[in-house]
mmCIF file of C-alpha atoms and ligand atoms in Angstrom:
data_model
loop_
_atom_site.group_PDB
_atom_site.id
_atom_site.type_symbol
_atom_site.label_atom_id
_atom_site.label_comp_id
_atom_site.label_asym_id
_atom_site.label_seq_id
_atom_site.Cartn_x
_atom_site.Cartn_y
_atom_site.Cartn_z
ATOM 1 C CA MET A 23 21.403 -27.621 -10.421
ATOM 2 C CA ILE A 24 18.242 -26.692 -8.606
ATOM 3 C CA GLU A 25 17.211 -23.071 -8.914
ATOM 4 C CA ALA A 26 14.836 -22.101 -6.119
ATOM 5 C CA ARG A 27 13.981 -19.452 -3.561
ATOM 6 C CA VAL A 28 14.529 -20.989 -0.158
ATOM 7 C CA ASP A 29 11.354 -19.834 1.627
ATOM 8 C CA PHE A 30 8.568 -17.255 1.925
ATOM 9 C CA THR A 31 10.983 -14.510 2.977
ATOM 10 C CA ALA A 32 13.090 -14.984 -0.124
ATOM 11 C CA MET A 33 9.979 -14.500 -2.284
ATOM 12 C CA ILE A 34 9.444 -10.952 -0.992
ATOM 13 C CA GLY A 35 10.572 -7.988 -3.075
ATOM 14 C CA HIS A 36 12.810 -7.939 -6.186
ATOM 15 C CA THR A 37 9.635 -7.257 -8.158
ATOM 16 C CA PRO A 38 9.795 -6.300 -11.831
ATOM 17 C CA LEU A 39 9.288 -2.772 -13.080
ATOM 18 C CA VAL A 40 6.676 -2.761 -15.835
ATOM 19 C CA ARG A 41 6.203 -0.005 -18.419
ATOM 20 C CA LEU A 42 2.709 1.476 -18.351
ATOM 21 C CA ARG A 43 2.116 1.855 -22.058
ATOM 22 C CA ARG A 44 -0.924 4.074 -22.224
ATOM 23 C CA ALA A 45 0.178 6.406 -19.434
ATOM 24 C CA SER A 46 3.598 6.721 -21.103
ATOM 25 C CA GLU A 47 2.142 7.417 -24.550
ATOM 26 C CA ALA A 48 -0.338 9.940 -23.166
ATOM 27 C CA THR A 49 2.370 11.996 -21.448
ATOM 28 C CA GLY A 50 5.483 11.532 -23.586
ATOM 29 C CA CYS A 51 7.262 10.253 -20.483
ATOM 30 C CA GLU A 52 8.364 6.759 -19.609
ATOM 31 C CA ILE A 53 6.081 5.702 -16.758
ATOM 32 C CA PHE A 54 6.837 2.490 -14.894
ATOM 33 C CA GLY A 55 5.001 0.597 -12.188
ATOM 34 C CA LYS A 56 6.708 -1.527 -9.553
ATOM 35 C CA ALA A 57 4.778 -4.808 -9.740
ATOM 36 C CA GLU A 58 4.241 -5.270 -6.029
ATOM 37 C CA TRP A 59 1.130 -7.393 -6.420
ATOM 38 C CA LEU A 60 3.518 -10.210 -7.381
ATOM 39 C CA ASN A 61 4.777 -10.482 -3.796
ATOM 40 C CA PRO A 62 3.894 -13.855 -2.184
ATOM 41 C CA GLY A 63 1.136 -12.393 0.024
ATOM 42 C CA GLY A 64 -0.170 -10.383 -2.923
ATOM 43 C CA SER A 65 0.834 -6.851 -1.981
ATOM 44 C CA ILE A 66 3.583 -4.360 -1.252
ATOM 45 C CA LYS A 67 2.814 -4.825 2.420
ATOM 46 C CA ASP A 68 4.769 -8.098 2.449
ATOM 47 C CA ARG A 69 7.813 -5.833 2.472
ATOM 48 C CA THR A 70 6.483 -3.922 5.453
ATOM 49 C CA ALA A 71 5.772 -7.173 7.274
ATOM 50 C CA LEU A 72 9.316 -8.397 6.642
ATOM 51 C CA GLY A 73 10.855 -5.058 7.628
ATOM 52 C CA LEU A 74 8.920 -4.869 10.888
ATOM 53 C CA LEU A 75 9.391 -8.505 11.902
ATOM 54 C CA SER A 76 13.106 -8.639 11.035
ATOM 55 C CA ASP A 77 13.678 -5.502 13.095
ATOM 56 C CA ALA A 78 11.737 -6.952 16.049
ATOM 57 C CA GLU A 79 13.712 -10.193 15.866
ATOM 58 C CA ALA A 80 17.034 -8.364 15.652
ATOM 59 C CA ARG A 81 16.148 -6.231 18.662
ATOM 60 C CA GLY A 82 14.759 -9.119 20.698
ATOM 61 C CA LEU A 83 11.237 -7.681 20.789
ATOM 62 C CA ILE A 84 9.553 -10.945 19.815
ATOM 63 C CA ARG A 85 10.348 -14.255 21.441
ATOM 64 C CA ARG A 86 10.404 -17.652 19.757
ATOM 65 C CA GLY A 87 6.809 -18.674 19.049
ATOM 66 C CA GLY A 88 5.509 -15.309 20.304
ATOM 67 C CA THR A 89 2.280 -13.873 18.933
ATOM 68 C CA ILE A 90 2.264 -11.167 16.264
ATOM 69 C CA VAL A 91 -0.497 -8.601 16.880
ATOM 70 C CA GLU A 92 -1.346 -5.889 14.369
ATOM 71 C CA GLY A 93 -4.060 -3.484 13.261
ATOM 72 C CA THR A 94 -4.383 -3.305 9.486
ATOM 73 C CA ALA A 95 -6.583 -2.480 6.523
ATOM 74 C CA GLY A 96 -5.773 -6.062 5.512
ATOM 75 C CA ASN A 97 -2.641 -6.380 3.433
ATOM 76 C CA THR A 98 -0.097 -5.923 6.226
ATOM 77 C CA GLY A 99 -2.025 -8.492 8.221
ATOM 78 C CA ILE A 100 -1.892 -10.955 5.340
ATOM 79 C CA GLY A 101 1.857 -10.396 4.960
ATOM 80 C CA LEU A 102 2.556 -10.678 8.688
ATOM 81 C CA ALA A 103 0.398 -13.770 9.131
ATOM 82 C CA LEU A 104 2.002 -15.640 6.214
ATOM 83 C CA LEU A 105 5.521 -14.571 7.131
ATOM 84 C CA GLY A 106 4.740 -15.424 10.765
ATOM 85 C CA ALA A 107 3.536 -18.873 9.740
ATOM 86 C CA SER A 108 6.785 -19.443 7.894
ATOM 87 C CA ARG A 109 8.777 -18.546 11.038
ATOM 88 C CA GLY A 110 6.638 -20.151 13.738
ATOM 89 C CA TYR A 111 4.748 -17.117 15.068
ATOM 90 C CA PRO A 112 0.928 -17.165 15.334
ATOM 91 C CA SER A 113 -0.901 -13.904 14.508
ATOM 92 C CA ILE A 114 -3.866 -11.956 15.807
ATOM 93 C CA ILE A 115 -4.991 -9.397 13.246
ATOM 94 C CA VAL A 116 -7.455 -6.575 13.907
ATOM 95 C CA MET A 117 -9.182 -4.995 10.924
ATOM 96 C CA PRO A 118 -12.043 -2.508 10.468
ATOM 97 C CA ASN A 119 -15.168 -4.223 9.106
ATOM 98 C CA SER A 120 -15.408 -1.635 6.312
ATOM 99 C CA GLN A 121 -12.749 -3.376 4.212
ATOM 100 C CA SER A 122 -13.428 -5.623 1.227
ATOM 101 C CA ALA A 123 -14.826 -9.113 1.848
ATOM 102 C CA GLU A 124 -12.127 -10.535 -0.406
ATOM 103 C CA LYS A 125 -9.372 -9.130 1.827
ATOM 104 C CA VAL A 126 -11.036 -10.468 4.966
ATOM 105 C CA GLU A 127 -11.271 -13.879 3.323
ATOM 106 C CA ALA A 128 -7.619 -13.789 2.236
ATOM 107 C CA LEU A 129 -6.677 -12.903 5.788
ATOM 108 C CA ARG A 130 -8.774 -15.718 7.281
ATOM 109 C CA LEU A 131 -7.103 -18.157 4.871
ATOM 110 C CA THR A 132 -3.710 -17.334 6.387
ATOM 111 C CA GLY A 133 -4.815 -19.058 9.579
ATOM 112 C CA ALA A 134 -4.540 -15.831 11.591
ATOM 113 C CA GLU A 135 -7.052 -15.075 14.313
ATOM 114 C CA VAL A 136 -9.062 -12.260 12.707
ATOM 115 C CA ARG A 137 -10.861 -9.648 14.805
ATOM 116 C CA LEU A 138 -13.178 -7.351 12.854
ATOM 117 C CA VAL A 139 -14.094 -4.087 14.579
ATOM 118 C CA PRO A 140 -16.388 -1.208 13.571
ATOM 119 C CA PRO A 141 -14.633 1.776 11.929
ATOM 120 C CA ALA A 142 -13.772 4.542 14.426
ATOM 121 C CA LYS A 143 -11.825 7.810 14.409
ATOM 122 C CA PHE A 144 -8.146 7.548 15.367
ATOM 123 C CA ALA A 145 -8.791 9.512 18.583
ATOM 124 C CA ASP A 146 -11.281 6.824 19.690
ATOM 125 C CA PRO A 147 -9.767 3.982 21.811
ATOM 126 C CA ALA A 148 -11.962 1.606 19.766
ATOM 127 C CA HIS A 149 -9.987 2.448 16.580
ATOM 128 C CA TYR A 150 -8.542 -0.784 15.160
ATOM 129 C CA VAL A 151 -4.928 0.262 15.777
ATOM 130 C CA HIS A 152 -5.555 1.024 19.476
ATOM 131 C CA PHE A 153 -7.662 -2.124 19.757
ATOM 132 C CA ALA A 154 -4.727 -4.188 18.479
ATOM 133 C CA GLN A 155 -2.246 -2.468 20.773
ATOM 134 C CA ALA A 156 -4.523 -3.097 23.763
ATOM 135 C CA LEU A 157 -4.790 -6.794 22.861
ATOM 136 C CA ALA A 158 -0.997 -7.052 22.807
ATOM 137 C CA GLU A 159 -0.713 -5.210 26.134
ATOM 138 C CA GLU A 160 -3.302 -7.495 27.752
ATOM 139 C CA ALA A 161 -1.452 -10.583 26.525
ATOM 140 C CA ASN A 162 1.824 -9.224 27.858
ATOM 141 C CA ALA A 163 0.239 -8.389 31.214
ATOM 142 C CA ARG A 164 -0.837 -12.041 31.496
ATOM 143 C CA ASP A 165 2.366 -13.503 30.105
ATOM 144 C CA PRO A 166 5.199 -10.975 29.741
ATOM 145 C CA GLY A 167 6.870 -11.021 26.317
ATOM 146 C CA SER A 168 4.224 -13.283 24.765
ATOM 147 C CA ALA A 169 2.976 -10.740 22.199
ATOM 148 C CA TRP A 170 4.556 -8.221 19.850
ATOM 149 C CA PHE A 171 2.596 -5.256 18.494
ATOM 150 C CA ALA A 172 3.980 -4.584 15.011
ATOM 151 C CA ASN A 173 2.714 -0.967 14.898
ATOM 152 C CA GLN A 174 3.208 -0.400 11.150
ATOM 153 C CA PHE A 175 1.975 3.223 11.267
ATOM 154 C CA ASP A 176 4.413 4.535 13.861
ATOM 155 C CA ASN A 177 7.225 1.984 13.760
ATOM 156 C CA THR A 178 9.799 3.525 11.424
ATOM 157 C CA ALA A 179 11.367 0.141 10.657
ATOM 158 C CA ASN A 180 8.611 0.238 8.019
ATOM 159 C CA ARG A 181 9.992 3.174 6.033
ATOM 160 C CA ASP A 182 13.592 2.071 6.649
ATOM 161 C CA PHE A 183 12.862 -1.218 4.894
ATOM 162 C CA HIS A 184 11.372 0.573 1.872
ATOM 163 C CA ALA A 185 14.469 2.795 1.738
ATOM 164 C CA ALA A 186 16.696 -0.282 1.826
ATOM 165 C CA THR A 187 14.750 -2.387 -0.675
ATOM 166 C CA THR A 188 11.995 -0.673 -2.711
ATOM 167 C CA ALA A 189 14.024 2.475 -3.366
ATOM 168 C CA VAL A 190 17.270 0.665 -4.121
ATOM 169 C CA GLU A 191 15.495 -1.657 -6.566
ATOM 170 C CA ILE A 192 13.905 1.328 -8.354
ATOM 171 C CA TRP A 193 17.299 2.999 -8.564
ATOM 172 C CA ASP A 194 18.997 -0.102 -9.928
ATOM 173 C CA GLN A 195 16.178 -0.996 -12.320
ATOM 174 C CA THR A 196 16.165 2.482 -13.875
ATOM 175 C CA GLY A 197 19.955 2.736 -13.862
ATOM 176 C CA GLY A 198 19.542 5.922 -11.818
ATOM 177 C CA ALA A 199 17.457 7.546 -14.573
ATOM 178 C CA VAL A 200 14.386 8.018 -12.365
ATOM 179 C CA ASP A 201 13.239 11.676 -12.430
ATOM 180 C CA GLY A 202 10.096 11.354 -10.357
ATOM 181 C CA PHE A 203 8.445 8.956 -7.926
ATOM 182 C CA VAL A 204 4.836 9.085 -6.828
ATOM 183 C CA CYS A 205 2.601 6.933 -4.642
ATOM 184 C CA SER A 206 -0.210 7.094 -2.138
ATOM 185 C CA ALA A 207 0.271 6.802 1.612
ATOM 186 C CA GLY A 208 -1.437 4.691 4.244
ATOM 187 C CA THR A 209 1.267 4.360 6.852
ATOM 188 C CA GLY A 210 3.483 6.462 4.570
ATOM 189 C CA GLY A 211 6.248 3.862 4.811
ATOM 190 C CA THR A 212 6.553 3.378 1.062
ATOM 191 C CA LEU A 213 6.497 7.079 0.183
ATOM 192 C CA ALA A 214 8.810 8.275 2.957
ATOM 193 C CA GLY A 215 11.252 5.390 2.586
ATOM 194 C CA VAL A 216 11.574 5.651 -1.183
ATOM 195 C CA ALA A 217 11.771 9.462 -0.950
ATOM 196 C CA VAL A 218 14.644 9.571 1.512
ATOM 197 C CA GLU A 219 16.767 7.053 -0.389
ATOM 198 C CA LEU A 220 16.172 8.419 -3.895
ATOM 199 C CA LYS A 221 16.803 12.010 -2.734
ATOM 200 C CA ALA A 222 20.069 10.901 -1.112
ATOM 201 C CA ARG A 223 21.180 9.468 -4.448
ATOM 202 C CA LYS A 224 19.729 12.206 -6.676
ATOM 203 C CA PRO A 225 18.711 15.410 -4.859
ATOM 204 C CA GLY A 226 16.765 16.703 -7.874
ATOM 205 C CA VAL A 227 14.380 13.746 -8.025
ATOM 206 C CA ARG A 228 10.763 14.914 -7.636
ATOM 207 C CA ILE A 229 8.674 13.071 -5.046
ATOM 208 C CA ALA A 230 4.892 13.327 -5.112
ATOM 209 C CA LEU A 231 2.059 12.050 -2.950
ATOM 210 C CA ALA A 232 -1.034 10.749 -4.754
ATOM 211 C CA ASP A 233 -3.807 11.099 -2.201
ATOM 212 C CA PRO A 234 -7.397 9.877 -2.527
ATOM 213 C CA THR A 235 -10.100 12.465 -1.887
ATOM 214 C CA GLY A 236 -11.238 12.210 1.721
ATOM 215 C CA SER A 237 -7.647 12.095 2.988
ATOM 216 C CA ALA A 238 -6.111 15.053 4.823
ATOM 217 C CA LEU A 239 -2.563 14.455 3.612
ATOM 218 C CA ALA A 240 -2.564 16.253 0.247
ATOM 219 C CA ASN A 241 -3.537 19.525 1.862
ATOM 220 C CA PHE A 242 -0.897 18.935 4.543
ATOM 221 C CA VAL A 243 1.856 18.487 1.939
ATOM 222 C CA ASN A 244 0.761 21.455 -0.177
ATOM 223 C CA HIS A 245 -0.377 23.897 2.526
ATOM 224 C CA GLY A 246 0.873 22.570 5.878
ATOM 225 C CA GLU A 247 -2.586 21.882 7.301
ATOM 226 C CA LEU A 248 -4.414 18.556 7.724
ATOM 227 C CA LEU A 249 -7.690 19.108 5.906
ATOM 228 C CA ALA A 250 -9.945 16.556 4.199
ATOM 229 C CA GLU A 251 -12.724 16.932 1.668
ATOM 230 C CA GLY A 252 -14.869 14.324 -0.074
ATOM 231 C CA ASN A 253 -14.473 10.564 0.173
ATOM 232 C CA SER A 254 -13.175 7.523 -1.711
ATOM 233 C CA ILE A 255 -13.882 3.835 -2.210
ATOM 234 C CA THR A 256 -10.140 3.082 -2.171
ATOM 235 C CA GLU A 257 -8.772 1.096 0.781
ATOM 236 C CA GLY A 258 -5.525 1.134 2.741
ATOM 237 C CA ILE A 259 -4.542 4.652 1.713
ATOM 238 C CA GLY A 260 -5.203 8.182 2.868
ATOM 239 C CA SER A 261 -4.914 9.425 6.449
ATOM 240 C CA SER A 262 -6.230 11.963 8.907
ATOM 241 C CA ARG A 263 -2.862 12.295 10.645
ATOM 242 C CA VAL A 264 0.891 12.447 10.085
ATOM 243 C CA THR A 265 2.264 9.082 11.202
ATOM 244 C CA ALA A 266 5.790 8.651 12.553
ATOM 245 C CA ASN A 267 6.688 7.101 9.197
ATOM 246 C CA LEU A 268 5.496 10.240 7.388
ATOM 247 C CA GLN A 269 7.127 12.674 9.801
ATOM 248 C CA ASP A 270 9.507 14.978 7.876
ATOM 249 C CA ALA A 271 9.068 12.906 4.698
ATOM 250 C CA LYS A 272 10.775 14.521 1.719
ATOM 251 C CA VAL A 273 7.671 15.085 -0.409
ATOM 252 C CA ASP A 274 7.634 17.955 -2.937
ATOM 253 C CA VAL A 275 4.006 18.042 -4.011
ATOM 254 C CA ALA A 276 0.692 16.234 -3.546
ATOM 255 C CA TYR A 277 -2.217 15.526 -5.891
ATOM 256 C CA SER A 278 -5.725 14.888 -4.648
ATOM 257 C CA ILE A 279 -7.214 12.132 -6.816
ATOM 258 C CA PRO A 280 -10.976 11.477 -7.018
ATOM 259 C CA ASP A 281 -12.320 7.956 -7.668
ATOM 260 C CA THR A 282 -13.760 9.186 -10.972
ATOM 261 C CA GLU A 283 -10.158 9.729 -12.129
ATOM 262 C CA SER A 284 -8.457 6.663 -10.621
ATOM 263 C CA VAL A 285 -10.980 3.855 -11.109
ATOM 264 C CA PRO A 286 -11.395 4.314 -14.914
ATOM 265 C CA LEU A 287 -7.593 4.021 -15.186
ATOM 266 C CA LEU A 288 -7.843 0.588 -13.544
ATOM 267 C CA HIS A 289 -10.528 -0.531 -15.999
ATOM 268 C CA GLN A 290 -8.467 0.730 -18.913
ATOM 269 C CA LEU A 291 -5.286 -0.914 -17.659
ATOM 270 C CA LEU A 292 -7.022 -4.273 -17.436
ATOM 271 C CA ALA A 293 -8.709 -3.933 -20.845
ATOM 272 C CA ILE A 294 -5.674 -2.846 -22.844
ATOM 273 C CA GLU A 295 -2.600 -3.850 -20.841
ATOM 274 C CA GLY A 296 -3.789 -7.016 -19.119
ATOM 275 C CA MET A 297 -3.159 -5.940 -15.546
ATOM 276 C CA GLY A 298 -5.982 -6.084 -12.989
ATOM 277 C CA LEU A 299 -5.025 -3.942 -10.018
ATOM 278 C CA GLY A 300 -6.470 -2.602 -6.774
ATOM 279 C CA GLY A 301 -7.725 0.877 -5.938
ATOM 280 C CA SER A 302 -4.500 2.339 -4.584
ATOM 281 C CA SER A 303 -2.765 1.437 -7.845
ATOM 282 C CA GLY A 304 -5.359 3.513 -9.726
ATOM 283 C CA VAL A 305 -4.610 6.483 -7.485
ATOM 284 C CA ASN A 306 -0.886 5.894 -8.010
ATOM 285 C CA ILE A 307 -1.184 5.749 -11.809
ATOM 286 C CA ALA A 308 -3.317 8.905 -11.820
ATOM 287 C CA GLY A 309 -0.592 10.532 -9.736
ATOM 288 C CA ALA A 310 2.099 9.302 -12.129
ATOM 289 C CA ILE A 311 0.257 10.868 -15.066
ATOM 290 C CA ARG A 312 -0.053 14.174 -13.214
ATOM 291 C CA LEU A 313 3.619 14.118 -12.208
ATOM 292 C CA ALA A 314 4.648 13.296 -15.796
ATOM 293 C CA GLN A 315 2.552 16.207 -17.080
ATOM 294 C CA GLU A 316 4.196 18.488 -14.539
ATOM 295 C CA LEU A 317 7.747 17.344 -15.430
ATOM 296 C CA GLY A 318 7.070 17.444 -19.181
ATOM 297 C CA PRO A 319 7.888 14.907 -21.937
ATOM 298 C CA GLY A 320 11.069 12.848 -21.818
ATOM 299 C CA HIS A 321 11.158 12.095 -18.111
ATOM 300 C CA VAL A 322 11.188 8.794 -16.230
ATOM 301 C CA VAL A 323 8.454 8.430 -13.635
ATOM 302 C CA VAL A 324 7.997 5.453 -11.298
ATOM 303 C CA THR A 325 5.015 4.442 -9.203
ATOM 304 C CA VAL A 326 3.754 1.412 -7.315
ATOM 305 C CA LEU A 327 1.248 -1.251 -8.380
ATOM 306 C CA ALA A 328 0.420 -2.253 -4.817
ATOM 307 C CA ASP A 329 -2.025 -5.161 -5.035
ATOM 308 C CA ALA A 330 -4.387 -6.983 -7.387
ATOM 309 C CA GLY A 331 -7.935 -6.080 -8.395
ATOM 310 C CA ALA A 332 -9.257 -9.486 -7.355
ATOM 311 C CA ARG A 333 -8.895 -8.305 -3.752
ATOM 312 C CA TYR A 334 -11.689 -5.756 -4.469
ATOM 313 C CA ALA A 335 -13.625 -7.415 -7.315
ATOM 314 C CA LYS A 336 -17.051 -6.856 -5.757
ATOM 315 C CA LYS A 337 -16.369 -3.115 -5.611
ATOM 316 C CA LEU A 338 -13.941 -1.983 -8.323
ATOM 317 C CA PHE A 339 -15.154 -4.372 -11.019
ATOM 318 C CA ASN A 340 -18.847 -4.504 -10.082
ATOM 319 C CA PRO A 341 -21.071 -2.363 -12.361
ATOM 320 C CA ALA A 342 -23.893 -2.061 -9.810
ATOM 321 C CA PHE A 343 -21.545 -0.856 -7.075
ATOM 322 C CA LEU A 344 -19.803 1.580 -9.432
ATOM 323 C CA HIS A 345 -23.108 3.019 -10.698
ATOM 324 C CA ALA A 346 -24.192 3.654 -7.119
ATOM 325 C CA LYS A 347 -20.947 5.605 -6.597
ATOM 326 C CA GLU A 348 -21.377 7.503 -9.895
ATOM 327 C CA ILE A 349 -18.136 6.095 -11.266
ATOM 328 C CA PRO A 350 -18.162 5.446 -15.040
ATOM 329 C CA VAL A 351 -18.431 1.790 -16.106
ATOM 330 C CA PRO A 352 -16.862 0.713 -19.419
ATOM 331 C CA GLU A 353 -19.045 -1.180 -21.858
ATOM 332 C CA TRP A 354 -16.984 -4.368 -21.657
ATOM 333 C CA LEU A 355 -17.517 -4.492 -17.908
ATOM 334 C CA GLU A 356 -21.279 -3.909 -18.258
ATOM 335 C CA ARG A 357 -21.379 -6.744 -20.815
ATOM 336 C CA ALA A 358 -19.393 -9.089 -18.591
ATOM 337 C CA PHE A 359 -22.157 -8.874 -15.986
ATOM 338 C CA ALA A 360 -25.151 -8.646 -18.337
ATOM 339 C CA PRO A 361 -27.889 -11.189 -17.421
HETATM 340 N N1 LIG B 27 -1.796 0.236 -1.292
HETATM 341 C C1 LIG B 27 -2.331 -0.809 -0.654
HETATM 342 C C2 LIG B 27 -3.148 -1.779 -1.425
HETATM 343 C C3 LIG B 27 -2.127 -0.967 0.734
HETATM 344 O O1 LIG B 27 -2.651 -2.017 1.379
HETATM 345 C C4 LIG B 27 -1.374 0.006 1.437
HETATM 346 C C5 LIG B 27 -1.138 -0.085 2.908
HETATM 347 N N2 LIG B 27 -2.259 -0.153 3.710
HETATM 348 C C6 LIG B 27 -0.856 1.086 0.714
HETATM 349 C C7 LIG B 27 -1.077 1.159 -0.650
HETATM 350 C C8 LIG B 27 -0.089 2.180 1.403
HETATM 351 O O2 LIG B 27 1.231 1.848 1.672
HETATM 352 P P1 LIG B 27 1.991 2.499 2.898
HETATM 353 O O3 LIG B 27 1.380 1.930 4.155
HETATM 354 O O4 LIG B 27 3.413 2.111 2.709
HETATM 355 O O5 LIG B 27 1.786 3.967 2.860
#
């Protein structure tokens, strides 16, 4: 008997739920993280890639051997490029040059054609998402049907896939005992998809957005107006607009999380629980602690551990960088880099 997953696709999802010990003990709740960094491309965005591509294939939007084109902070591009490779589609991935060097390198190692562009506001045609869409349109003008623009932000196949997989797994893994779910939003696919499915199964479940400072979404959820203050070193999360995936999302409350709150949680998690995670996971854990405090002891709270810290090592685990950002550095981390 050979026990094996058949291919890349079959490696996506079905991630374990891991108890976050310190966060649970600190709040008297049971706080769990969905270990999404264990996906084959290293992040939760492998799910998004699979959801978008499967939908495009089913609807005949991508032809055999056609080119995948996407704009991404990195992880969706990595997922799409690897999944594409496994199914015979080449990829062209557009990414702002403000993202971590490690993510750019991981993306290059997929074999995708990588186009780095300067950061721009969403209203600017030079914004990486519009840049990607224009590339796909140019390719299709030359050779109709040759390119498919995945459009993760406004293609709701993204949130539908999280409803069908991420949410259902959380439900099954907690035996329906989940009282609250919280995560950050980039496209909003994870948050909106999990929210709609969990609320359908348990209307009283509390859904929260954990938003990095500098994003306009927390104020939108709490007060109905897109308004941003401050900034953040986190990547792939936060937004200045309500994407199609976030439209009418069933979110009860939002927490605005500064880096000085989220990054120390990442250092602590690595030092005492052995998990090295990326910036959005720190924001998510901070959000889970706030949601647990709001619900009170005895509740079950779930969040997402979206990708690994190695993807941001030169920022999140670099004392010099952290000092410059006035983020506290634990002694063990100072020592690790002492001359
Ligand atoms: N965390 C990480 C590390 C990500 O790359 C992303 C997506 N850019 C998110 C969180 C946000 O997920 P979503 O797009 O589903 O809102």
